[in-house]
Amino acid sequence: MKKIISVVGARPNFMKVAPIHKSFLDYKNQIVHKICHTGQHYDEKMSKVFFEELELPEPDFYLGVGSGSHATQTAHIMVEFEKILIKESPDLVIVVGDVNSTIACTLTAAKLNIKTAHVEAGLRSFDRQMPEEINRILTDSIADYLFITEQSGIDNLLKEGIDKNKIHFVGNVMIDSLTKYLVKSDNSEIMNKLNIISKDFVLVTLHRPSNVDFFDQAEKLVNLLNTVALLRKVVFPLHPRTKKNWEDFNLFSKLSKNIIITEPIGYLDFLTLIKNSLLILTDSGGIQEESTFLGVQCITLRTSTERPVTVTIGTNQLLGSDLQLAERTAIEIINGKIKIGKVPKLWDGQSSQRIAKIIVEKLNCNNIEIGN
Ligand code: UD1
């Protein structure tokens, strides 16, 4: 029997680990799969609700690290995760995405000579101002198995000199969750609750430090949203980071009445909002992919994306470096000038099964090698 620990920490991790957990249940005679929650995100609406909706079991380990500066948070996760690894001695640690929990747990495992797998590897924004970019590069440089969502991931890793035998193009596990829960999300009451009509509202999410931590940029974005709100209702579930900064900057008083601000929203309600929206304005990574899969118009308010396939073949447009152009494009989309997109290769709901199969083979191979 082999033991695997998968790590979740922040909101975008839960929908990635849920299908992986389920795929390992097909191998329950060979694999014990455990979940460690670092506690990077801890509010009920940022964490617990996702476990319930994604039918994930309670985490086997909860590190309870909470918020802090990058060094504090990363170090705290490492100290606590090391204790778990020493006690449990797993055969493999799986990390997903690019948050501080991802690099912290990969580094901890690597130093204990425990094998690691990175799901959603190889993505690069080429913007090292983003904390996530540092997390991505470092994680990929030490992980043993690299699971890729799009061709750019392979190209980037090969350019960085990563051994091609470590790289596996498996598709996008987040789309596994999306395809699984899309029908269930039809029961959501969120549209009625917010009094909005399908394809008649604009959905917004903003939480990147570059967009919400500095007054000038935060104010420019509020002005952009106010313009869009002249044409359609705007729905904006507020991330805690954004809420705190907007309070400090006194920006709530400047918001149009046509902008509906909500608390962070659970997975099923959020899927309902994505699929029914006319247009999404976002700086999230995952939402660029979800909108591309669903064929929903998306404007990304960032200067770079680590997910270029959403722009080259999906419905995404990267317009953060010119907010006037972003505003004009939003108006054009609302008036019917849409971008037609396609679904990227292997975003078919089967990615976690591919990952589980590869990992089972790899772990058994190692066994044979040791036996020889
Ligand atoms: C983190 C990830 C980011 C991801 C985002 C998704 C890093 C470096 N960043 O950013 O890649 O896109 O999650 O949401 O890992 N807070 C709460 N409640 C919570 C969690 C956070 O109130 O449950 C507040 C705290 O004030 C905290 C702040 O939000 O200081 C930021 O949280 P943190 O985890 O540091 O980064 P995020 O901005 O959430």
Short mmCIF file of C-alpha atoms and ligand atoms in Angstrom, two decimals:
data_model
loop_
_atom_site.label_atom_id
_atom_site.label_comp_id
_atom_site.label_asym_id
_atom_site.label_seq_id
_atom_site.Cartn_x
_atom_site.Cartn_y
_atom_site.Cartn_z
CA MET A 1 0.00 0.00 0.00
CA LYS A 2 1.34 3.44 -0.94
CA LYS A 3 0.50 6.62 0.94
CA ILE A 4 -0.08 9.96 -0.78
CA ILE A 5 -0.74 13.32 0.87
CA SER A 6 -2.34 16.06 -1.25
CA VAL A 7 -2.07 19.64 -0.06
CA VAL A 8 -4.76 22.31 -0.15
CA GLY A 9 -4.33 25.79 1.25
CA ALA A 10 -6.16 28.54 -0.55
CA ARG A 11 -9.55 28.74 -2.25
CA PRO A 12 -8.45 27.84 -5.80
CA ASN A 13 -6.89 24.59 -4.55
CA PHE A 14 -10.06 22.86 -3.40
CA MET A 15 -11.66 22.31 -6.83
CA LYS A 16 -8.35 20.89 -8.08
CA VAL A 17 -7.76 18.36 -5.30
CA ALA A 18 -11.40 17.17 -5.13
CA PRO A 19 -11.32 15.25 -8.45
CA ILE A 20 -7.83 13.92 -7.70
CA HIS A 21 -9.07 12.54 -4.39
CA LYS A 22 -11.98 10.85 -6.12
CA SER A 23 -9.77 9.34 -8.81
CA PHE A 24 -7.58 7.68 -6.22
CA LEU A 25 -10.65 5.94 -4.77
CA ASP A 26 -10.50 3.74 -7.91
CA TYR A 27 -7.17 2.45 -6.60
CA LYS A 28 -8.08 2.05 -2.96
CA ASN A 29 -6.40 -1.35 -2.73
CA GLN A 30 -3.11 0.24 -3.72
CA ILE A 31 -3.26 3.85 -2.55
CA VAL A 32 -4.24 5.60 0.68
CA HIS A 33 -4.93 9.20 -0.24
CA LYS A 34 -4.89 11.79 2.56
CA ILE A 35 -5.55 15.51 2.48
CA CYS A 36 -3.62 18.18 4.35
CA HIS A 37 -5.19 21.65 4.65
CA THR A 38 -2.59 24.25 5.55
CA GLY A 39 -5.21 26.78 6.68
CA GLN A 40 -3.84 29.53 4.40
CA HIS A 41 -7.48 30.35 3.76
CA TYR A 42 -9.63 29.79 6.83
CA ASP A 43 -12.88 31.82 6.61
CA GLU A 44 -15.91 29.58 6.22
CA LYS A 45 -16.75 31.20 2.88
CA MET A 46 -13.16 30.87 1.60
CA SER A 47 -12.72 27.25 2.65
CA LYS A 48 -15.31 25.11 4.49
CA VAL A 49 -18.12 25.65 2.01
CA PHE A 50 -15.88 24.25 -0.75
CA PHE A 51 -15.24 21.03 1.16
CA GLU A 52 -18.98 20.55 1.57
CA GLU A 53 -19.96 21.39 -1.99
CA LEU A 54 -17.12 19.43 -3.59
CA GLU A 55 -17.95 16.43 -1.34
CA LEU A 56 -14.43 16.34 0.03
CA PRO A 57 -13.88 14.52 3.33
CA GLU A 58 -12.67 16.52 6.31
CA PRO A 59 -8.92 17.05 5.86
CA ASP A 60 -6.80 14.40 7.60
CA PHE A 61 -4.42 17.14 8.76
CA TYR A 62 -5.15 20.80 9.40
CA LEU A 63 -2.12 23.04 9.96
CA GLY A 64 -4.07 26.18 10.86
CA VAL A 65 -1.39 28.62 9.71
CA GLY A 66 -3.69 31.52 8.73
CA SER A 67 -2.57 34.82 7.25
CA GLY A 68 0.78 36.60 7.46
CA SER A 69 3.55 38.09 5.39
CA HIS A 70 4.94 35.83 2.67
CA ALA A 71 7.89 34.72 4.79
CA THR A 72 5.78 34.17 7.90
CA GLN A 73 3.08 32.23 6.08
CA THR A 74 5.50 30.11 4.01
CA ALA A 75 7.77 29.35 6.96
CA HIS A 76 4.88 28.53 9.27
CA ILE A 77 3.45 26.06 6.73
CA MET A 78 6.88 24.43 6.34
CA VAL A 79 7.41 23.97 10.07
CA GLU A 80 3.97 22.42 10.57
CA PHE A 81 4.02 20.30 7.40
CA GLU A 82 7.42 18.85 8.25
CA LYS A 83 5.98 17.40 11.46
CA ILE A 84 3.22 15.68 9.46
CA LEU A 85 5.67 14.31 6.90
CA ILE A 86 8.02 12.93 9.55
CA LYS A 87 5.13 11.21 11.32
CA GLU A 88 3.35 9.92 8.20
CA SER A 89 6.28 9.24 5.90
CA PRO A 90 4.21 9.32 2.68
CA ASP A 91 5.44 7.95 -0.67
CA LEU A 92 4.33 11.08 -2.50
CA VAL A 93 3.13 14.63 -1.82
CA ILE A 94 0.83 16.23 -4.40
CA VAL A 95 0.59 20.01 -4.64
CA VAL A 96 -1.61 22.06 -6.96
CA GLY A 97 -1.54 25.58 -8.37
CA ASP A 98 0.78 28.38 -7.35
CA VAL A 99 -0.08 29.63 -3.87
CA ASN A 100 2.28 29.91 -0.91
CA SER A 101 1.10 26.51 0.38
CA THR A 102 2.23 24.97 -2.93
CA ILE A 103 5.89 25.98 -2.68
CA ALA A 104 6.05 25.60 1.11
CA CYS A 105 4.94 21.97 1.04
CA THR A 106 6.97 21.03 -2.04
CA LEU A 107 10.14 22.41 -0.47
CA THR A 108 9.47 20.67 2.84
CA ALA A 109 8.90 17.31 1.15
CA ALA A 110 11.87 17.64 -1.19
CA LYS A 111 14.22 18.29 1.76
CA LEU A 112 13.00 15.08 3.35
CA ASN A 113 13.59 13.19 0.08
CA ILE A 114 9.90 12.58 -0.35
CA LYS A 115 8.73 12.55 -3.96
CA THR A 116 6.46 15.39 -5.08
CA ALA A 117 4.00 15.94 -7.91
CA HIS A 118 2.92 19.38 -9.11
CA VAL A 119 -0.48 19.61 -10.74
CA GLU A 120 -0.84 22.64 -13.05
CA ALA A 121 2.89 22.84 -13.64
CA GLY A 122 4.77 24.87 -16.25
CA LEU A 123 2.48 27.92 -16.33
CA ARG A 124 4.46 31.16 -16.51
CA SER A 125 3.34 34.78 -16.55
CA PHE A 126 6.98 35.94 -16.89
CA ASP A 127 6.14 38.58 -14.29
CA ARG A 128 8.26 38.01 -11.20
CA GLN A 129 6.43 40.79 -9.36
CA MET A 130 3.67 38.23 -8.89
CA PRO A 131 4.26 36.08 -5.79
CA GLU A 132 2.66 33.19 -7.68
CA GLU A 133 5.32 33.30 -10.42
CA ILE A 134 8.06 32.74 -7.86
CA ASN A 135 6.04 29.89 -6.36
CA ARG A 136 5.58 28.30 -9.81
CA ILE A 137 9.23 28.45 -10.85
CA LEU A 138 10.54 27.12 -7.56
CA THR A 139 7.96 24.36 -7.27
CA ASP A 140 8.59 23.09 -10.80
CA SER A 141 12.34 23.12 -10.32
CA ILE A 142 12.17 20.61 -7.45
CA ALA A 143 9.04 18.52 -8.11
CA ASP A 144 9.45 15.00 -9.50
CA TYR A 145 6.26 14.71 -11.57
CA LEU A 146 4.90 17.69 -13.47
CA PHE A 147 1.32 17.57 -14.70
CA ILE A 148 0.51 20.05 -17.44
CA THR A 149 -2.73 21.78 -18.47
CA GLU A 150 -1.71 23.36 -21.79
CA GLN A 151 1.11 23.20 -24.36
CA SER A 152 2.79 26.38 -23.06
CA GLY A 153 3.51 24.50 -19.83
CA ILE A 154 5.62 21.93 -21.70
CA ASP A 155 7.43 24.60 -23.72
CA ASN A 156 8.26 26.63 -20.60
CA LEU A 157 9.58 23.67 -18.63
CA LEU A 158 11.76 22.41 -21.48
CA LYS A 159 13.22 25.92 -21.87
CA GLU A 160 14.05 25.86 -18.15
CA GLY A 161 15.97 22.64 -18.67
CA ILE A 162 13.51 20.31 -16.96
CA ASP A 163 13.87 16.63 -17.90
CA LYS A 164 11.09 15.80 -20.38
CA ASN A 165 10.47 12.47 -18.66
CA LYS A 166 9.06 14.37 -15.68
CA ILE A 167 6.43 16.14 -17.82
CA HIS A 168 2.94 14.73 -18.40
CA PHE A 169 0.31 16.57 -20.43
CA VAL A 170 -2.93 15.53 -18.72
CA GLY A 171 -5.32 18.50 -19.15
CA ASN A 172 -7.00 20.59 -16.50
CA VAL A 173 -8.27 19.11 -13.22
CA MET A 174 -10.27 22.27 -12.46
CA ILE A 175 -12.34 21.49 -15.54
CA ASP A 176 -12.96 17.99 -14.07
CA SER A 177 -14.75 19.70 -11.16
CA LEU A 178 -16.54 22.13 -13.43
CA THR A 179 -17.95 19.40 -15.69
CA LYS A 180 -18.96 17.33 -12.67
CA TYR A 181 -20.81 20.10 -10.83
CA LEU A 182 -22.23 22.14 -13.70
CA VAL A 183 -25.59 20.36 -13.71
CA LYS A 184 -25.84 20.43 -9.91
CA SER A 185 -25.25 24.18 -9.99
CA ASP A 186 -28.56 24.53 -11.88
CA ASN A 187 -30.29 24.22 -8.50
CA SER A 188 -28.53 27.32 -7.22
CA GLU A 189 -30.77 30.15 -5.99
CA ILE A 190 -28.11 32.83 -6.45
CA MET A 191 -29.67 34.41 -9.56
CA ASN A 192 -33.00 34.90 -7.78
CA LYS A 193 -31.28 36.03 -4.61
CA LEU A 194 -29.36 38.75 -6.45
CA ASN A 195 -32.32 39.54 -8.71
CA ILE A 196 -30.32 39.15 -11.92
CA ILE A 197 -31.21 37.69 -15.31
CA SER A 198 -29.12 35.29 -17.37
CA LYS A 199 -26.78 37.01 -19.87
CA ASP A 200 -27.83 40.42 -18.57
CA PHE A 201 -25.11 41.10 -15.99
CA VAL A 202 -21.34 41.47 -15.78
CA LEU A 203 -19.43 39.39 -13.22
CA VAL A 204 -16.31 40.85 -11.61
CA THR A 205 -13.57 39.41 -9.42
CA LEU A 206 -10.44 41.32 -8.44
CA HIS A 207 -7.98 40.37 -5.73
CA ARG A 208 -4.41 40.53 -7.11
CA PRO A 209 -2.11 42.71 -5.01
CA SER A 210 -1.22 44.73 -8.16
CA ASN A 211 -4.91 45.62 -8.62
CA VAL A 212 -6.13 46.12 -5.07
CA ASP A 213 -3.19 46.99 -2.82
CA PHE A 214 -2.46 50.45 -4.31
CA PHE A 215 -4.91 53.35 -4.27
CA ASP A 216 -4.32 54.65 -7.83
CA GLN A 217 -4.91 51.33 -9.56
CA ALA A 218 -7.79 50.40 -7.24
CA GLU A 219 -9.51 53.72 -7.98
CA LYS A 220 -9.01 53.36 -11.76
CA LEU A 221 -10.64 49.96 -11.62
CA VAL A 222 -13.58 51.29 -9.60
CA ASN A 223 -14.05 53.95 -12.31
CA LEU A 224 -13.99 51.24 -14.98
CA LEU A 225 -16.62 49.24 -13.11
CA ASN A 226 -18.80 52.34 -12.70
CA THR A 227 -18.74 52.86 -16.49
CA VAL A 228 -19.70 49.24 -17.15
CA ALA A 229 -22.47 49.59 -14.56
CA LEU A 230 -24.07 52.31 -16.70
CA LEU A 231 -24.88 49.55 -19.21
CA ARG A 232 -25.55 46.43 -17.12
CA LYS A 233 -25.82 45.31 -13.53
CA VAL A 234 -22.42 44.34 -12.16
CA VAL A 235 -22.03 41.51 -9.62
CA PHE A 236 -18.83 41.58 -7.57
CA PRO A 237 -18.17 38.92 -4.89
CA LEU A 238 -15.51 40.58 -2.78
CA HIS A 239 -12.29 38.85 -1.78
CA PRO A 240 -11.17 39.67 1.82
CA ARG A 241 -8.00 41.34 0.54
CA THR A 242 -10.02 43.65 -1.73
CA LYS A 243 -12.57 44.42 0.98
CA LYS A 244 -9.89 45.43 3.44
CA ASN A 245 -8.09 47.69 0.95
CA TRP A 246 -11.25 49.31 -0.38
CA GLU A 247 -12.23 50.11 3.19
CA ASP A 248 -8.81 51.67 3.83
CA PHE A 249 -9.03 53.64 0.54
CA ASN A 250 -12.64 54.68 1.18
CA LEU A 251 -13.65 53.34 -2.24
CA PHE A 252 -17.02 51.83 -1.30
CA SER A 253 -18.57 55.31 -1.24
CA LYS A 254 -17.52 55.82 -4.88
CA LEU A 255 -19.26 52.70 -6.22
CA SER A 256 -22.26 52.94 -8.56
CA LYS A 257 -25.57 51.68 -7.15
CA ASN A 258 -25.73 49.27 -10.10
CA ILE A 259 -22.82 47.30 -8.63
CA ILE A 260 -23.96 44.46 -6.38
CA ILE A 261 -21.27 43.65 -3.83
CA THR A 262 -21.48 40.25 -2.15
CA GLU A 263 -19.44 38.19 0.30
CA PRO A 264 -17.16 35.49 -1.20
CA ILE A 265 -19.45 33.00 -2.95
CA GLY A 266 -19.43 29.19 -2.77
CA TYR A 267 -18.48 26.95 -5.68
CA LEU A 268 -21.92 25.97 -7.01
CA ASP A 269 -23.31 29.51 -6.84
CA PHE A 270 -20.18 30.85 -8.49
CA LEU A 271 -20.40 28.35 -11.36
CA THR A 272 -23.98 29.55 -11.86
CA LEU A 273 -22.79 33.15 -12.02
CA ILE A 274 -19.99 32.36 -14.48
CA LYS A 275 -22.14 30.42 -16.90
CA ASN A 276 -24.97 33.00 -16.86
CA SER A 277 -22.85 36.12 -17.14
CA LEU A 278 -22.68 38.19 -20.30
CA LEU A 279 -19.09 39.15 -19.59
CA ILE A 280 -16.53 38.57 -16.85
CA LEU A 281 -13.91 41.08 -15.73
CA THR A 282 -11.30 39.33 -13.61
CA ASP A 283 -7.71 39.05 -12.47
CA SER A 284 -8.10 35.43 -11.35
CA GLY A 285 -6.19 32.61 -13.02
CA GLY A 286 -8.85 29.93 -12.73
CA ILE A 287 -11.71 32.09 -13.97
CA GLN A 288 -9.86 32.72 -17.24
CA GLU A 289 -9.97 28.95 -17.76
CA GLU A 290 -13.52 28.37 -16.57
CA SER A 291 -14.86 31.11 -18.87
CA THR A 292 -12.92 29.71 -21.83
CA PHE A 293 -14.35 26.25 -21.19
CA LEU A 294 -17.90 27.63 -20.96
CA GLY A 295 -17.49 29.99 -23.94
CA VAL A 296 -18.21 33.03 -21.74
CA GLN A 297 -16.59 36.36 -22.67
CA CYS A 298 -13.72 37.29 -20.36
CA ILE A 299 -11.52 40.36 -20.03
CA THR A 300 -8.49 39.79 -17.82
CA LEU A 301 -7.41 42.93 -16.00
CA ARG A 302 -3.75 42.01 -15.76
CA THR A 303 -0.71 42.77 -17.89
CA SER A 304 0.24 39.12 -18.28
CA THR A 305 -1.32 35.70 -18.12
CA GLU A 306 0.27 32.40 -17.25
CA ARG A 307 -2.61 30.72 -19.13
CA PRO A 308 -2.02 31.90 -22.73
CA VAL A 309 -4.21 29.20 -24.27
CA THR A 310 -7.27 31.05 -22.91
CA VAL A 311 -6.26 34.01 -25.10
CA THR A 312 -4.95 32.19 -28.19
CA ILE A 313 -7.87 29.80 -28.55
CA GLY A 314 -10.33 30.72 -25.78
CA THR A 315 -12.66 33.65 -25.11
CA ASN A 316 -10.20 35.55 -22.92
CA GLN A 317 -8.72 38.97 -23.78
CA LEU A 318 -5.75 40.28 -21.83
CA LEU A 319 -6.29 44.03 -21.46
CA GLY A 320 -4.89 45.07 -18.08
CA SER A 321 -2.11 47.20 -19.54
CA ASP A 322 -4.62 49.59 -21.15
CA LEU A 323 -7.70 50.19 -19.02
CA GLN A 324 -9.26 52.50 -21.61
CA LEU A 325 -9.05 49.71 -24.17
CA ALA A 326 -10.47 47.32 -21.56
CA GLU A 327 -13.41 49.69 -21.05
CA ARG A 328 -14.05 50.05 -24.80
CA THR A 329 -13.82 46.30 -25.32
CA ALA A 330 -16.25 45.66 -22.44
CA ILE A 331 -18.74 48.04 -24.03
CA GLU A 332 -18.31 46.36 -27.44
CA ILE A 333 -18.88 42.92 -25.94
CA ILE A 334 -22.00 44.14 -24.15
CA ASN A 335 -23.19 45.49 -27.50
CA GLY A 336 -22.70 42.09 -29.13
CA LYS A 337 -19.16 42.05 -30.55
CA ILE A 338 -17.99 38.83 -28.97
CA LYS A 339 -14.85 36.72 -29.28
CA ILE A 340 -15.53 33.15 -30.40
CA GLY A 341 -13.37 30.57 -28.62
CA LYS A 342 -12.74 26.84 -28.51
CA VAL A 343 -12.06 24.41 -25.66
CA PRO A 344 -8.34 23.61 -25.20
CA LYS A 345 -6.99 20.11 -25.73
CA LEU A 346 -7.65 17.55 -22.98
CA TRP A 347 -9.94 19.85 -20.97
CA ASP A 348 -12.42 17.02 -21.00
CA GLY A 349 -13.21 16.17 -17.37
CA GLN A 350 -10.80 13.18 -17.32
CA SER A 351 -7.55 14.84 -16.21
CA SER A 352 -7.52 13.58 -12.63
CA GLN A 353 -8.03 10.01 -13.85
CA ARG A 354 -4.99 10.42 -16.09
CA ILE A 355 -2.98 11.76 -13.14
CA ALA A 356 -4.01 8.93 -10.82
CA LYS A 357 -3.13 6.30 -13.45
CA ILE A 358 0.32 7.80 -14.08
CA ILE A 359 1.06 8.11 -10.36
CA VAL A 360 -0.01 4.54 -9.61
CA GLU A 361 2.26 3.29 -12.38
CA LYS A 362 5.18 5.46 -11.23
CA LEU A 363 4.94 4.44 -7.59
CA ASN A 364 4.72 0.75 -8.48
CA CYS A 365 7.68 1.10 -10.89
CA ASN A 366 9.75 2.49 -8.07
CA ASN A 367 8.85 -0.57 -6.02
CA ILE A 368 10.12 -2.92 -8.69
CA GLU A 369 13.33 -0.92 -9.05
CA ILE A 370 13.98 -1.09 -5.30
CA GLY A 371 13.16 -4.83 -5.26
CA ASN A 372 15.69 -5.44 -8.00
C1 UD1 B 1 -3.96 33.78 -2.26
C2 UD1 B 1 -2.89 33.36 -3.28
C3 UD1 B 1 -3.32 33.77 -4.67
C4 UD1 B 1 -4.70 33.24 -4.98
C5 UD1 B 1 -5.67 33.70 -3.89
C6 UD1 B 1 -7.05 33.14 -4.12
C7 UD1 B 1 -0.55 33.41 -2.51
C8 UD1 B 1 0.71 34.15 -2.56
N1 UD1 B 1 -1.61 34.03 -3.02
O1 UD1 B 1 -4.02 35.20 -2.29
O2 UD1 B 1 -2.41 33.21 -5.61
O3 UD1 B 1 -5.12 33.73 -6.23
O4 UD1 B 1 -5.19 33.22 -2.63
O5 UD1 B 1 -7.97 33.66 -3.21
O6 UD1 B 1 -0.58 32.30 -2.03
N2 UD1 B 1 -8.03 36.58 4.37
C9 UD1 B 1 -9.19 36.45 5.08
N3 UD1 B 1 -9.74 35.21 5.17
C10 UD1 B 1 -9.21 34.13 4.59
C11 UD1 B 1 -8.01 34.26 3.88
C12 UD1 B 1 -7.43 35.50 3.77
O7 UD1 B 1 -9.73 37.41 5.62
O8 UD1 B 1 -9.78 33.02 4.71
C13 UD1 B 1 -7.42 37.93 4.23
C14 UD1 B 1 -6.35 38.23 5.23
O9 UD1 B 1 -6.44 39.58 5.56
C15 UD1 B 1 -5.06 37.99 4.44
C16 UD1 B 1 -5.48 38.41 3.04
O10 UD1 B 1 -6.86 38.04 2.94
O11 UD1 B 1 -4.02 38.72 4.95
C17 UD1 B 1 -4.71 37.74 1.96
O12 UD1 B 1 -4.70 36.32 2.11
P1 UD1 B 1 -3.47 35.47 1.52
O13 UD1 B 1 -3.73 34.02 1.67
O14 UD1 B 1 -2.19 35.99 2.04
O15 UD1 B 1 -3.46 35.85 -0.02
P2 UD1 B 1 -4.64 36.01 -1.07
O16 UD1 B 1 -4.68 37.43 -1.50
O17 UD1 B 1 -5.89 35.36 -0.60
#
